[in-house]
Amino acid sequence: MFPSRTWRENPQRYRLEAVKCAKHNKVFFPPRRVSPGSLDGSSLKPYQLPNEGTIYTFTTIEVPPSQFKDSAPYVVGMIELTDGTKITCQVADCDPSTLKIGQKVKIEFRRVQTHGEHGVLSYGYKAVPAIQGVTTV
Amino acid sequence: MVGIVGYGAKIPRHRIKVEEIAKTWGADAPSYKKGLQLTEKSVPAPDVDTVTLSVEAARYALKRAGISGTEIGAVYVGSESHPYAVKPSGTIVAEAIGAVKDCHCADYEFACKAGSEAMFTCLGLAKSGYVKYSLAIGGDTSQGAPGDALEYSAAAGSAAFIMGAENVVAEVLYTHSYMSDTPDFWRREHEHYPQHGGRFTGEPAYFEHITGATKAILQKSGMKPQDFQFAVFHQPNGKFPMRVGKMLGFTKEQIVTGWLVPVLGNTYSGASPLGLTAILDIAKPGDMIMMCSYGSGAGSDSFVWKVTDRIKEVQNLCPKTRPQLDEHKIYVDYGTYAKFRKKILKNK
């Protein structure tokens, strides 16, 4: 992947920066430049997403795309953040068989892709279960 | 007053026990546990590295400092496991916490004392008034060659400190640095794992520099070991910090709070800084803390900290260090550990 692709998305991937339409009171993530129903983006204001939420739904990826094959099986979930915004991301540090819908999660900064041994490292957000206790894998 | 305004720690959730590593190499686990005085160590997952741990630690430090990333004027990340050979870790950390773009930034390396190097620099910036708030980080995802003694201890974790002159939680009263050219541990360019001088890492290296720096700062401050409630020394294994503390006149009770290595392992640049975060988590106003790092090659930075009244306001704002060690643990077997740490040779 060319490095400009991930660089361009740093604000949203690194800091969960969204936009909120002042007219419709609606949050957009990834951020949009133009609000639906408007001809420009003047009603869109920067909005910081919270970093806690619950698992809205999830699936376990057993047969992944080639760049994620060493991570299988892994979980991709839809997370409902505490402000009601839903985001999609990997759920890390978890046993897929014990994960539950409604489980509390925290959003953490993680490596998302490595692009082989020589490419740029892509960072971003993943959810991790906000649970206590000890497990064994 | 200049010192720590906010602090944070991040330790990964995965662990491996000494028995699991010893079983793989046909080694005697009780001997290693007794010799190193540690039972398990933290393991970074494939999506965890020095940068990700540092970002999380820095976010906790910002929360305790009560400031936003935009107020940070300098970011220094000390590590010997920066993810890139060429490209700074600090820019990624700064971008992730919003400390861009008017910010000075650099990566530090000095084996295991790269973190305290960053702390020393940030204290200087605060004292001079050159930068209002600066961020110092010590963190590592340490390397240990398969089967080597280091493999039983090389661990992962990161500690972050925001230094400034307002709203200080721990004032720095004195610092002292002590160094020499002592090649006890090194990693050459393009080598994956470090080499070490075995027993040479002890007396002429670790003990010489920690006792040198600590004796000098005691003399400079006119203080005695009994004047401190807590002490934290670099902790490559469980035995060394206890032994050097005893040599210097500190008791086990003063050291045990920041003595994380028995269940964390050696977090290299994060070792004594993480111990300091565990102490700050429970310290009371007026407590005195002695801290001394050690980095091979070799040198030590010592600090005398005095805890302020503000500590009580910030301790519970973020996850503390000990609970991160004792809870949320996921134990892995050696095969999973080897995969996580890329110790398995695969076809290209």
CSV table of C-alpha atoms in Angstrom, one decimal:
chain,number,residue,atom,x,y,z
A,1,MET,CA,0.0,0.0,0.0
A,2,PHE,CA,1.3,3.5,-0.8
A,3,PRO,CA,2.0,5.4,2.4
A,4,SER,CA,-0.2,8.4,1.5
A,5,ARG,CA,-3.3,6.2,1.8
A,6,THR,CA,-3.0,5.6,5.5
A,7,TRP,CA,-1.4,9.1,6.2
A,8,ARG,CA,-4.4,10.8,4.8
A,9,GLU,CA,-6.6,9.0,7.3
A,10,ASN,CA,-4.4,9.6,10.3
A,11,PRO,CA,-6.9,11.9,12.2
A,12,GLN,CA,-9.7,9.4,12.1
A,13,ARG,CA,-7.5,6.3,12.5
A,14,TYR,CA,-5.3,7.7,15.2
A,15,ARG,CA,-7.6,10.0,17.2
A,16,LEU,CA,-11.2,8.9,16.3
A,17,GLU,CA,-11.9,12.4,14.8
A,18,ALA,CA,-15.4,12.5,13.3
A,19,VAL,CA,-17.7,15.3,12.2
A,20,LYS,CA,-21.1,16.3,13.5
A,21,CYS,CA,-23.8,18.0,11.4
A,22,ALA,CA,-25.0,21.0,13.4
A,23,LYS,CA,-28.2,21.1,11.3
A,24,HIS,CA,-29.2,17.4,11.7
A,25,ASN,CA,-27.3,16.7,14.9
A,26,LYS,CA,-25.8,13.6,13.3
A,27,VAL,CA,-22.3,12.2,13.6
A,28,PHE,CA,-20.4,10.9,10.6
A,29,PHE,CA,-17.5,8.5,10.9
A,30,PRO,CA,-15.3,8.3,8.9
A,31,PRO,CA,-15.8,12.1,8.6
A,32,ARG,CA,-17.6,13.4,5.5
A,33,ARG,CA,-16.9,16.6,3.7
A,34,VAL,CA,-20.5,17.3,2.7
A,35,SER,CA,-23.5,16.8,4.8
A,36,PRO,CA,-26.4,14.8,3.3
A,37,GLY,CA,-29.1,17.1,2.1
A,38,SER,CA,-26.7,20.1,1.9
A,39,LEU,CA,-24.6,21.4,-0.9
A,40,ASP,CA,-21.6,22.1,1.3
A,41,GLY,CA,-19.9,21.1,4.5
A,42,SER,CA,-20.5,24.3,6.4
A,43,SER,CA,-22.7,22.6,9.0
A,44,LEU,CA,-20.1,19.9,9.7
A,45,LYS,CA,-18.1,20.5,12.8
A,46,PRO,CA,-15.2,18.5,14.2
A,47,TYR,CA,-16.4,15.9,16.8
A,48,GLN,CA,-14.3,13.7,19.1
A,49,LEU,CA,-15.7,10.1,19.5
A,50,PRO,CA,-15.5,8.5,22.9
A,51,ASN,CA,-13.2,5.6,23.4
A,52,GLU,CA,-15.5,3.2,25.3
A,53,GLY,CA,-18.6,1.3,24.2
A,54,THR,CA,-20.2,-2.2,23.9
A,55,ILE,CA,-20.2,-4.9,21.2
A,56,TYR,CA,-23.2,-4.3,19.0
A,57,THR,CA,-22.5,-7.4,16.9
A,58,PHE,CA,-19.5,-9.3,15.7
A,59,THR,CA,-18.2,-12.1,13.5
A,60,THR,CA,-15.2,-14.3,13.5
A,61,ILE,CA,-13.0,-14.3,10.4
A,62,GLU,CA,-11.6,-17.9,9.8
A,63,VAL,CA,-10.5,-17.4,6.2
A,64,PRO,CA,-8.9,-13.9,6.0
A,65,PRO,CA,-7.4,-11.9,3.2
A,66,SER,CA,-3.8,-12.6,2.7
A,67,GLN,CA,-2.4,-9.7,4.7
A,68,PHE,CA,-4.2,-11.0,7.8
A,69,LYS,CA,-3.6,-14.7,7.4
A,70,ASP,CA,-1.3,-15.0,10.4
A,71,SER,CA,-4.0,-13.4,12.7
A,72,ALA,CA,-6.8,-15.9,12.0
A,73,PRO,CA,-9.1,-16.5,13.6
A,74,TYR,CA,-9.8,-12.9,14.5
A,75,VAL,CA,-12.9,-11.0,15.4
A,76,VAL,CA,-14.4,-8.0,13.5
A,77,GLY,CA,-17.1,-6.2,15.4
A,78,MET,CA,-19.5,-3.3,15.2
A,79,ILE,CA,-19.0,-1.3,18.4
A,80,GLU,CA,-21.6,1.0,19.8
A,81,LEU,CA,-19.7,3.8,21.5
A,82,THR,CA,-21.1,5.5,24.6
A,83,ASP,CA,-22.5,8.4,22.5
A,84,GLY,CA,-24.4,6.0,20.3
A,85,THR,CA,-22.1,6.2,17.3
A,86,LYS,CA,-21.3,2.8,15.7
A,87,ILE,CA,-17.9,2.0,14.3
A,88,THR,CA,-16.5,-1.2,12.8
A,89,CYS,CA,-13.1,-2.6,13.8
A,90,GLN,CA,-11.2,-5.6,15.0
A,91,VAL,CA,-11.7,-6.8,18.5
A,92,ALA,CA,-8.3,-7.8,19.9
A,93,ASP,CA,-7.0,-9.6,23.0
A,94,CYS,CA,-10.1,-11.9,23.1
A,95,ASP,CA,-11.2,-15.5,22.8
A,96,PRO,CA,-13.8,-15.4,20.0
A,97,SER,CA,-15.7,-18.3,21.7
A,98,THR,CA,-16.3,-16.3,24.9
A,99,LEU,CA,-17.1,-12.9,23.3
A,100,LYS,CA,-20.7,-11.6,23.9
A,101,ILE,CA,-22.9,-9.0,22.3
A,102,GLY,CA,-23.3,-6.2,24.8
A,103,GLN,CA,-19.9,-6.8,26.3
A,104,LYS,CA,-18.0,-3.6,27.3
A,105,VAL,CA,-15.0,-2.7,25.3
A,106,LYS,CA,-12.4,0.0,25.2
A,107,ILE,CA,-10.9,1.4,22.0
A,108,GLU,CA,-7.1,1.1,21.9
A,109,PHE,CA,-4.3,2.2,19.6
A,110,ARG,CA,-2.9,-0.8,17.7
A,111,ARG,CA,-1.0,-1.9,14.6
A,112,VAL,CA,-3.6,-2.6,11.9
A,113,GLN,CA,-1.5,-3.7,9.0
A,114,THR,CA,2.2,-4.3,8.5
A,115,HIS,CA,2.5,-4.5,4.6
A,116,GLY,CA,5.1,-7.3,4.7
A,117,GLU,CA,8.6,-7.1,6.1
A,118,HIS,CA,9.6,-3.9,4.3
A,119,GLY,CA,6.4,-1.7,4.0
A,120,VAL,CA,5.0,1.1,6.1
A,121,LEU,CA,3.3,0.2,9.4
A,122,SER,CA,-0.3,1.2,9.5
A,123,TYR,CA,-1.7,2.1,13.0
A,124,GLY,CA,-5.3,2.7,14.0
A,125,TYR,CA,-8.0,1.6,16.5
A,126,LYS,CA,-9.2,-1.7,17.7
A,127,ALA,CA,-11.6,-2.7,20.5
A,128,VAL,CA,-10.4,-4.8,23.4
A,129,PRO,CA,-12.7,-6.4,26.0
A,130,ALA,CA,-12.9,-4.3,29.2
A,131,ILE,CA,-13.0,-7.5,31.3
A,132,GLN,CA,-11.1,-8.6,34.3
A,133,GLY,CA,-9.7,-12.0,35.0
A,134,VAL,CA,-7.3,-14.6,33.6
A,135,THR,CA,-7.6,-16.7,30.5
A,136,THR,CA,-5.4,-19.2,28.7
A,137,VAL,CA,-4.9,-19.7,25.0
B,1,MET,CA,8.4,23.8,41.2
B,2,VAL,CA,9.3,21.5,38.3
B,3,GLY,CA,8.4,17.8,38.0
B,4,ILE,CA,5.8,15.3,36.9
B,5,VAL,CA,2.5,16.8,36.0
B,6,GLY,CA,0.9,13.5,34.8
B,7,TYR,CA,1.9,9.9,34.4
B,8,GLY,CA,0.6,6.7,32.8
B,9,ALA,CA,1.5,3.1,32.3
B,10,LYS,CA,0.6,0.4,29.8
B,11,ILE,CA,1.3,-3.3,30.1
B,12,PRO,CA,0.1,-5.8,27.5
B,13,ARG,CA,-2.3,-8.5,28.6
B,14,HIS,CA,-0.5,-11.6,27.3
B,15,ARG,CA,1.8,-13.5,29.6
B,16,ILE,CA,4.1,-16.5,29.4
B,17,LYS,CA,5.3,-18.5,32.5
B,18,VAL,CA,9.0,-19.4,33.1
B,19,GLU,CA,7.9,-23.1,33.1
B,20,GLU,CA,6.6,-22.8,29.6
B,21,ILE,CA,9.9,-21.4,28.2
B,22,ALA,CA,12.0,-23.9,30.3
B,23,LYS,CA,9.9,-26.8,29.0
B,24,THR,CA,10.7,-25.9,25.4
B,25,TRP,CA,14.4,-25.7,25.9
B,26,GLY,CA,14.8,-28.6,28.4
B,27,ALA,CA,15.9,-26.2,31.1
B,28,ASP,CA,15.2,-26.4,34.8
B,29,ALA,CA,12.4,-23.9,35.6
B,30,PRO,CA,12.9,-23.8,39.4
B,31,SER,CA,16.6,-22.8,38.8
B,32,TYR,CA,15.6,-20.0,36.5
B,33,LYS,CA,12.9,-18.8,38.8
B,34,LYS,CA,15.2,-18.8,41.7
B,35,GLY,CA,18.1,-17.3,39.8
B,36,LEU,CA,16.1,-14.5,38.1
B,37,GLN,CA,13.5,-14.2,40.8
B,38,LEU,CA,10.7,-14.0,38.4
B,39,THR,CA,7.8,-16.3,37.6
B,40,GLU,CA,6.3,-14.9,34.3
B,41,LYS,CA,6.7,-12.0,31.9
B,42,SER,CA,4.5,-9.9,29.6
B,43,VAL,CA,4.3,-10.7,25.9
B,44,PRO,CA,3.3,-8.2,23.2
B,45,ALA,CA,0.7,-9.4,20.7
B,46,PRO,CA,1.5,-9.0,17.0
B,47,ASP,CA,-0.5,-5.7,16.9
B,48,VAL,CA,1.3,-4.3,19.9
B,49,ASP,CA,4.7,-2.6,19.7
B,50,THR,CA,6.6,0.2,21.5
B,51,VAL,CA,4.5,2.9,19.7
B,52,THR,CA,1.1,1.4,20.6
B,53,LEU,CA,2.1,0.9,24.3
B,54,SER,CA,3.5,4.4,24.4
B,55,VAL,CA,0.4,6.0,22.9
B,56,GLU,CA,-1.8,4.3,25.6
B,57,ALA,CA,0.5,5.3,28.4
B,58,ALA,CA,0.7,8.9,27.1
B,59,ARG,CA,-3.1,9.1,26.9
B,60,TYR,CA,-3.3,8.2,30.6
B,61,ALA,CA,-0.6,10.7,31.4
B,62,LEU,CA,-2.6,13.4,29.6
B,63,LYS,CA,-5.7,12.5,31.5
B,64,ARG,CA,-3.8,12.7,34.8
B,65,ALA,CA,-2.2,16.0,33.8
B,66,GLY,CA,-5.6,17.4,32.9
B,67,ILE,CA,-4.3,18.9,29.6
B,68,SER,CA,-4.9,18.2,25.9
B,69,GLY,CA,-2.3,16.9,23.5
B,70,THR,CA,-2.1,20.3,21.7
B,71,GLU,CA,-0.5,21.7,24.9
B,72,ILE,CA,2.5,19.3,24.6
B,73,GLY,CA,5.6,21.1,23.2
B,74,ALA,CA,8.0,18.2,23.1
B,75,VAL,CA,7.8,14.4,22.7
B,76,TYR,CA,10.7,12.1,23.4
B,77,VAL,CA,10.4,8.3,23.2
B,78,GLY,CA,13.2,6.2,24.7
B,79,SER,CA,13.4,2.6,23.6
B,80,GLU,CA,15.6,0.0,22.1
B,81,SER,CA,12.8,-1.6,20.1
B,82,HIS,CA,11.6,1.3,18.0
B,83,PRO,CA,9.4,-0.3,15.3
B,84,TYR,CA,11.3,1.4,12.5
B,85,ALA,CA,15.1,1.5,12.0
B,86,VAL,CA,14.6,4.8,10.1
B,87,LYS,CA,11.5,6.8,11.0
B,88,PRO,CA,10.7,8.2,14.4
B,89,SER,CA,8.4,6.5,16.9
B,90,GLY,CA,7.8,9.9,18.5
B,91,THR,CA,6.0,11.4,15.5
B,92,ILE,CA,3.4,8.5,15.6
B,93,VAL,CA,2.9,9.0,19.3
B,94,ALA,CA,2.6,12.8,18.9
B,95,GLU,CA,0.1,12.4,16.1
B,96,ALA,CA,-2.0,9.9,18.0
B,97,ILE,CA,-2.3,12.1,21.1
B,98,GLY,CA,-2.9,15.3,19.0
B,99,ALA,CA,0.5,16.9,19.9
B,100,VAL,CA,0.9,18.1,16.3
B,101,LYS,CA,2.3,20.1,14.6
B,102,ASP,CA,4.1,22.7,16.7
B,103,CYS,CA,6.2,20.3,18.7
B,104,HIS,CA,9.8,19.2,19.1
B,105,CYS,CA,10.2,15.4,18.8
B,106,ALA,CA,13.0,12.8,18.9
B,107,ASP,CA,13.6,9.2,19.6
B,108,TYR,CA,16.2,8.2,22.3
B,109,GLU,CA,18.4,5.2,22.6
B,110,PHE,CA,20.6,4.2,25.5
B,111,ALA,CA,19.8,0.5,26.0
B,112,CYS,CA,17.6,0.3,29.1
B,113,LYS,CA,17.9,3.9,30.2
B,114,ALA,CA,16.6,5.6,27.1
B,115,GLY,CA,13.4,6.3,29.1
B,116,SER,CA,15.1,8.1,31.9
B,117,GLU,CA,17.1,10.1,29.3
B,118,ALA,CA,13.8,11.4,27.9
B,119,MET,CA,12.7,12.3,31.5
B,120,PHE,CA,15.9,14.1,32.2
B,121,THR,CA,15.6,16.2,29.0
B,122,CYS,CA,12.0,17.1,29.7
B,123,LEU,CA,12.8,18.2,33.2
B,124,GLY,CA,15.4,20.5,31.7
B,125,LEU,CA,13.0,21.9,29.3
B,126,ALA,CA,10.5,22.6,32.1
B,127,LYS,CA,13.1,24.1,34.4
B,128,SER,CA,14.3,26.4,31.7
B,129,GLY,CA,10.8,27.4,30.7
B,130,TYR,CA,11.6,26.6,27.1
B,131,VAL,CA,8.6,24.3,26.8
B,132,LYS,CA,5.5,24.4,29.0
B,133,TYR,CA,4.7,20.7,28.9
B,134,SER,CA,6.8,17.9,27.5
B,135,LEU,CA,6.2,14.2,27.2
B,136,ALA,CA,8.9,11.6,28.2
B,137,ILE,CA,8.3,7.9,27.4
B,138,GLY,CA,10.3,4.8,28.3
B,139,GLY,CA,9.0,1.7,26.7
B,140,ASP,CA,10.1,-1.5,25.0
B,141,THR,CA,9.0,-4.8,23.4
B,142,SER,CA,12.3,-6.4,24.4
B,143,GLN,CA,14.2,-9.0,22.4
B,144,GLY,CA,15.7,-12.1,23.9
B,145,ALA,CA,17.2,-14.8,21.7
B,146,PRO,CA,15.5,-18.2,21.8
B,147,GLY,CA,16.9,-20.4,24.6
B,148,ASP,CA,19.1,-17.5,26.0
B,149,ALA,CA,18.7,-16.5,29.6
B,150,LEU,CA,17.3,-13.2,28.4
B,151,GLU,CA,14.3,-15.0,26.9
B,152,TYR,CA,13.0,-15.7,30.3
B,153,SER,CA,12.9,-12.0,31.2
B,154,ALA,CA,12.6,-9.8,28.1
B,155,ALA,CA,9.2,-8.3,28.4
B,156,ALA,CA,7.0,-5.4,27.1
B,157,GLY,CA,5.5,-2.3,28.7
B,158,SER,CA,5.7,1.5,28.5
B,159,ALA,CA,5.6,4.4,31.0
B,160,ALA,CA,4.8,8.0,30.1
B,161,PHE,CA,5.4,11.2,32.1
B,162,ILE,CA,4.4,14.8,31.3
B,163,MET,CA,6.9,17.3,32.8
B,164,GLY,CA,6.1,20.9,33.6
B,165,ALA,CA,6.2,23.6,36.2
B,166,GLU,CA,2.5,23.8,37.1
B,167,ASN,CA,0.2,21.3,38.8
B,168,VAL,CA,3.1,19.1,39.6
B,169,VAL,CA,2.3,15.7,41.3
B,170,ALA,CA,6.0,14.8,42.0
B,171,GLU,CA,8.6,17.5,42.2
B,172,VAL,CA,12.1,16.7,41.1
B,173,LEU,CA,14.6,17.9,43.7
B,174,TYR,CA,17.8,16.5,42.4
B,175,THR,CA,19.2,14.6,39.4
B,176,HIS,CA,22.5,12.9,38.7
B,177,SER,CA,23.9,11.1,35.7
B,178,TYR,CA,26.8,8.6,35.8
B,179,MET,CA,28.3,6.9,32.8
B,180,SER,CA,31.3,5.1,31.3
B,181,ASP,CA,32.1,3.1,28.2
B,182,THR,CA,31.4,-0.4,29.5
B,183,PRO,CA,30.3,-2.9,26.7
B,184,ASP,CA,28.2,-5.3,28.8
B,185,PHE,CA,25.3,-5.7,26.4
B,186,TRP,CA,24.9,-4.6,22.8
B,187,ARG,CA,23.1,-5.3,19.5
B,188,ARG,CA,24.9,-4.6,16.2
B,189,GLU,CA,23.2,-3.2,13.1
B,190,HIS,CA,20.9,-5.7,11.4
B,191,GLU,CA,21.1,-8.2,14.3
B,192,HIS,CA,17.8,-9.4,15.6
B,193,TYR,CA,18.8,-10.2,19.1
B,194,PRO,CA,21.2,-8.5,21.5
B,195,GLN,CA,24.4,-10.1,22.8
B,196,HIS,CA,25.6,-9.8,26.4
B,197,GLY,CA,28.7,-10.3,28.5
B,198,GLY,CA,27.1,-12.8,30.9
B,199,ARG,CA,28.5,-12.1,34.4
B,200,PHE,CA,30.2,-9.0,33.1
B,201,THR,CA,26.8,-7.3,33.1
B,202,GLY,CA,26.9,-7.4,36.9
B,203,GLU,CA,29.6,-5.9,39.0
B,204,PRO,CA,31.4,-3.6,36.5
B,205,ALA,CA,28.2,-2.6,34.7
B,206,TYR,CA,24.8,-2.6,36.6
B,207,PHE,CA,26.2,-2.4,40.1
B,208,GLU,CA,29.0,0.0,39.4
B,209,HIS,CA,26.7,2.5,37.7
B,210,ILE,CA,23.7,2.3,39.9
B,211,THR,CA,25.7,2.6,43.1
B,212,GLY,CA,27.8,5.4,41.5
B,213,ALA,CA,24.7,7.5,40.5
B,214,THR,CA,22.8,6.8,43.7
B,215,LYS,CA,25.7,7.6,46.0
B,216,ALA,CA,26.4,10.8,44.1
B,217,ILE,CA,22.8,12.0,44.4
B,218,LEU,CA,22.7,11.1,48.1
B,219,GLN,CA,25.8,13.2,48.6
B,220,LYS,CA,24.4,16.1,46.4
B,221,SER,CA,21.1,16.1,48.3
B,222,GLY,CA,22.6,15.5,51.8
B,223,MET,CA,20.0,12.8,52.2
B,224,LYS,CA,20.2,9.2,53.6
B,225,PRO,CA,18.4,6.1,52.4
B,226,GLN,CA,16.2,6.3,55.5
B,227,ASP,CA,14.8,9.6,54.3
B,228,PHE,CA,12.9,7.9,51.5
B,229,GLN,CA,9.6,6.1,51.6
B,230,PHE,CA,10.2,4.4,48.2
B,231,ALA,CA,13.1,3.4,46.0
B,232,VAL,CA,13.1,2.0,42.5
B,233,PHE,CA,16.2,0.7,40.6
B,234,HIS,CA,16.5,-0.7,37.1
B,235,GLN,CA,15.1,-4.2,37.3
B,236,PRO,CA,16.5,-6.6,34.7
B,237,ASN,CA,15.6,-9.5,37.0
B,238,GLY,CA,14.3,-9.8,40.5
B,239,LYS,CA,17.6,-10.3,42.2
B,240,PHE,CA,19.6,-7.2,41.0
B,241,PRO,CA,17.5,-4.4,42.3
B,242,MET,CA,17.1,-6.0,45.7
B,243,ARG,CA,20.8,-6.6,45.9
B,244,VAL,CA,21.8,-3.1,44.8
B,245,GLY,CA,19.3,-1.6,47.2
B,246,LYS,CA,20.7,-3.5,50.1
B,247,MET,CA,24.3,-2.5,49.1
B,248,LEU,CA,23.2,1.1,49.2
B,249,GLY,CA,21.3,0.9,52.5
B,250,PHE,CA,17.7,0.7,51.3
B,251,THR,CA,15.3,-1.9,52.7
B,252,LYS,CA,13.1,-4.4,50.9
B,253,GLU,CA,10.0,-2.5,52.2
B,254,GLN,CA,11.2,0.6,50.4
B,255,ILE,CA,11.8,-1.3,47.1
B,256,VAL,CA,9.0,-3.7,46.9
B,257,THR,CA,6.2,-1.3,45.7
B,258,GLY,CA,8.1,-0.5,42.4
B,259,TRP,CA,9.6,-4.0,42.2
B,260,LEU,CA,7.4,-5.2,39.2
B,261,VAL,CA,9.9,-7.6,37.5
B,262,PRO,CA,8.9,-10.9,39.3
B,263,VAL,CA,5.5,-10.8,37.4
B,264,LEU,CA,6.3,-8.4,34.6
B,265,GLY,CA,9.8,-9.3,33.4
B,266,ASN,CA,12.4,-6.8,32.2
B,267,THR,CA,10.8,-4.0,30.2
B,268,TYR,CA,14.2,-2.5,29.4
B,269,SER,CA,13.6,1.3,28.9
B,270,GLY,CA,10.3,1.0,30.7
B,271,ALA,CA,11.7,-0.9,33.7
B,272,SER,CA,12.4,1.8,36.4
B,273,PRO,CA,9.9,4.3,34.9
B,274,LEU,CA,7.1,1.7,35.2
B,275,GLY,CA,8.3,1.0,38.8
B,276,LEU,CA,7.9,4.8,39.4
B,277,THR,CA,4.3,4.7,38.1
B,278,ALA,CA,3.5,1.9,40.5
B,279,ILE,CA,4.9,4.0,43.4
B,280,LEU,CA,3.0,7.1,42.3
B,281,ASP,CA,-0.2,5.1,42.2
B,282,ILE,CA,-0.1,4.6,46.0
B,283,ALA,CA,2.2,7.4,47.2
B,284,LYS,CA,1.1,10.1,49.7
B,285,PRO,CA,1.8,13.8,49.7
B,286,GLY,CA,5.3,14.4,51.1
B,287,ASP,CA,6.6,11.0,50.3
B,288,MET,CA,10.2,10.9,49.0
B,289,ILE,CA,11.2,8.6,46.1
B,290,MET,CA,14.6,7.6,44.9
B,291,MET,CA,14.8,6.4,41.3
B,292,CYS,CA,17.8,5.1,39.5
B,293,SER,CA,17.8,3.7,35.9
B,294,TYR,CA,20.5,1.7,34.3
B,295,GLY,CA,21.4,1.3,30.6
B,296,SER,CA,24.0,-1.0,29.2
B,297,GLY,CA,26.9,0.6,27.5
B,298,ALA,CA,26.7,2.0,30.2
B,299,GLY,CA,25.1,4.6,32.5
B,300,SER,CA,22.6,5.5,35.2
B,301,ASP,CA,20.3,8.4,35.8
B,302,SER,CA,19.2,9.0,39.4
B,303,PHE,CA,16.3,11.3,40.5
B,304,VAL,CA,15.0,12.4,43.9
B,305,TRP,CA,11.2,13.0,43.7
B,306,LYS,CA,9.0,14.6,46.3
B,307,VAL,CA,5.3,13.8,46.0
B,308,THR,CA,2.9,16.8,46.2
B,309,ASP,CA,-0.7,17.2,47.5
B,310,ARG,CA,-2.0,16.9,43.9
B,311,ILE,CA,-1.2,13.2,43.7
B,312,LYS,CA,-4.4,12.3,45.5
B,313,GLU,CA,-6.5,14.0,42.7
B,314,VAL,CA,-4.9,12.1,39.9
B,315,GLN,CA,-4.2,8.5,41.1
B,316,ASN,CA,-7.7,7.1,40.3
B,317,LEU,CA,-8.2,8.9,37.0
B,318,CYS,CA,-6.7,6.0,35.0
B,319,PRO,CA,-5.9,2.3,35.3
B,320,LYS,CA,-3.1,1.9,37.8
B,321,THR,CA,0.0,-0.2,37.1
B,322,ARG,CA,-0.3,-3.1,39.6
B,323,PRO,CA,-3.9,-3.9,38.5
B,324,GLN,CA,-2.7,-4.0,34.9
B,325,LEU,CA,-0.2,-6.7,36.0
B,326,ASP,CA,-2.6,-8.7,38.2
B,327,GLU,CA,-5.8,-8.6,36.1
B,328,HIS,CA,-6.8,-9.0,32.4
B,329,LYS,CA,-4.1,-11.7,31.9
B,330,ILE,CA,-4.1,-14.0,28.9
B,331,TYR,CA,-1.5,-16.9,29.2
B,332,VAL,CA,0.1,-18.2,26.0
B,333,ASP,CA,2.0,-21.4,25.3
B,334,TYR,CA,5.5,-21.2,23.7
B,335,GLY,CA,4.2,-21.8,20.2
B,336,THR,CA,1.9,-18.8,20.4
B,337,TYR,CA,4.7,-16.8,22.0
B,338,ALA,CA,7.1,-17.7,19.2
B,339,LYS,CA,4.5,-16.7,16.6
B,340,PHE,CA,3.8,-13.4,18.3
B,341,ARG,CA,7.5,-12.6,18.6
B,342,LYS,CA,8.3,-13.7,15.0
B,343,LYS,CA,10.7,-16.4,16.1
B,344,ILE,CA,9.4,-18.9,13.5
B,345,LEU,CA,11.2,-18.9,10.2
B,346,LYS,CA,8.6,-18.9,7.4
B,347,ASN,CA,8.8,-19.3,3.6
B,348,LYS,CA,8.9,-15.9,2.0
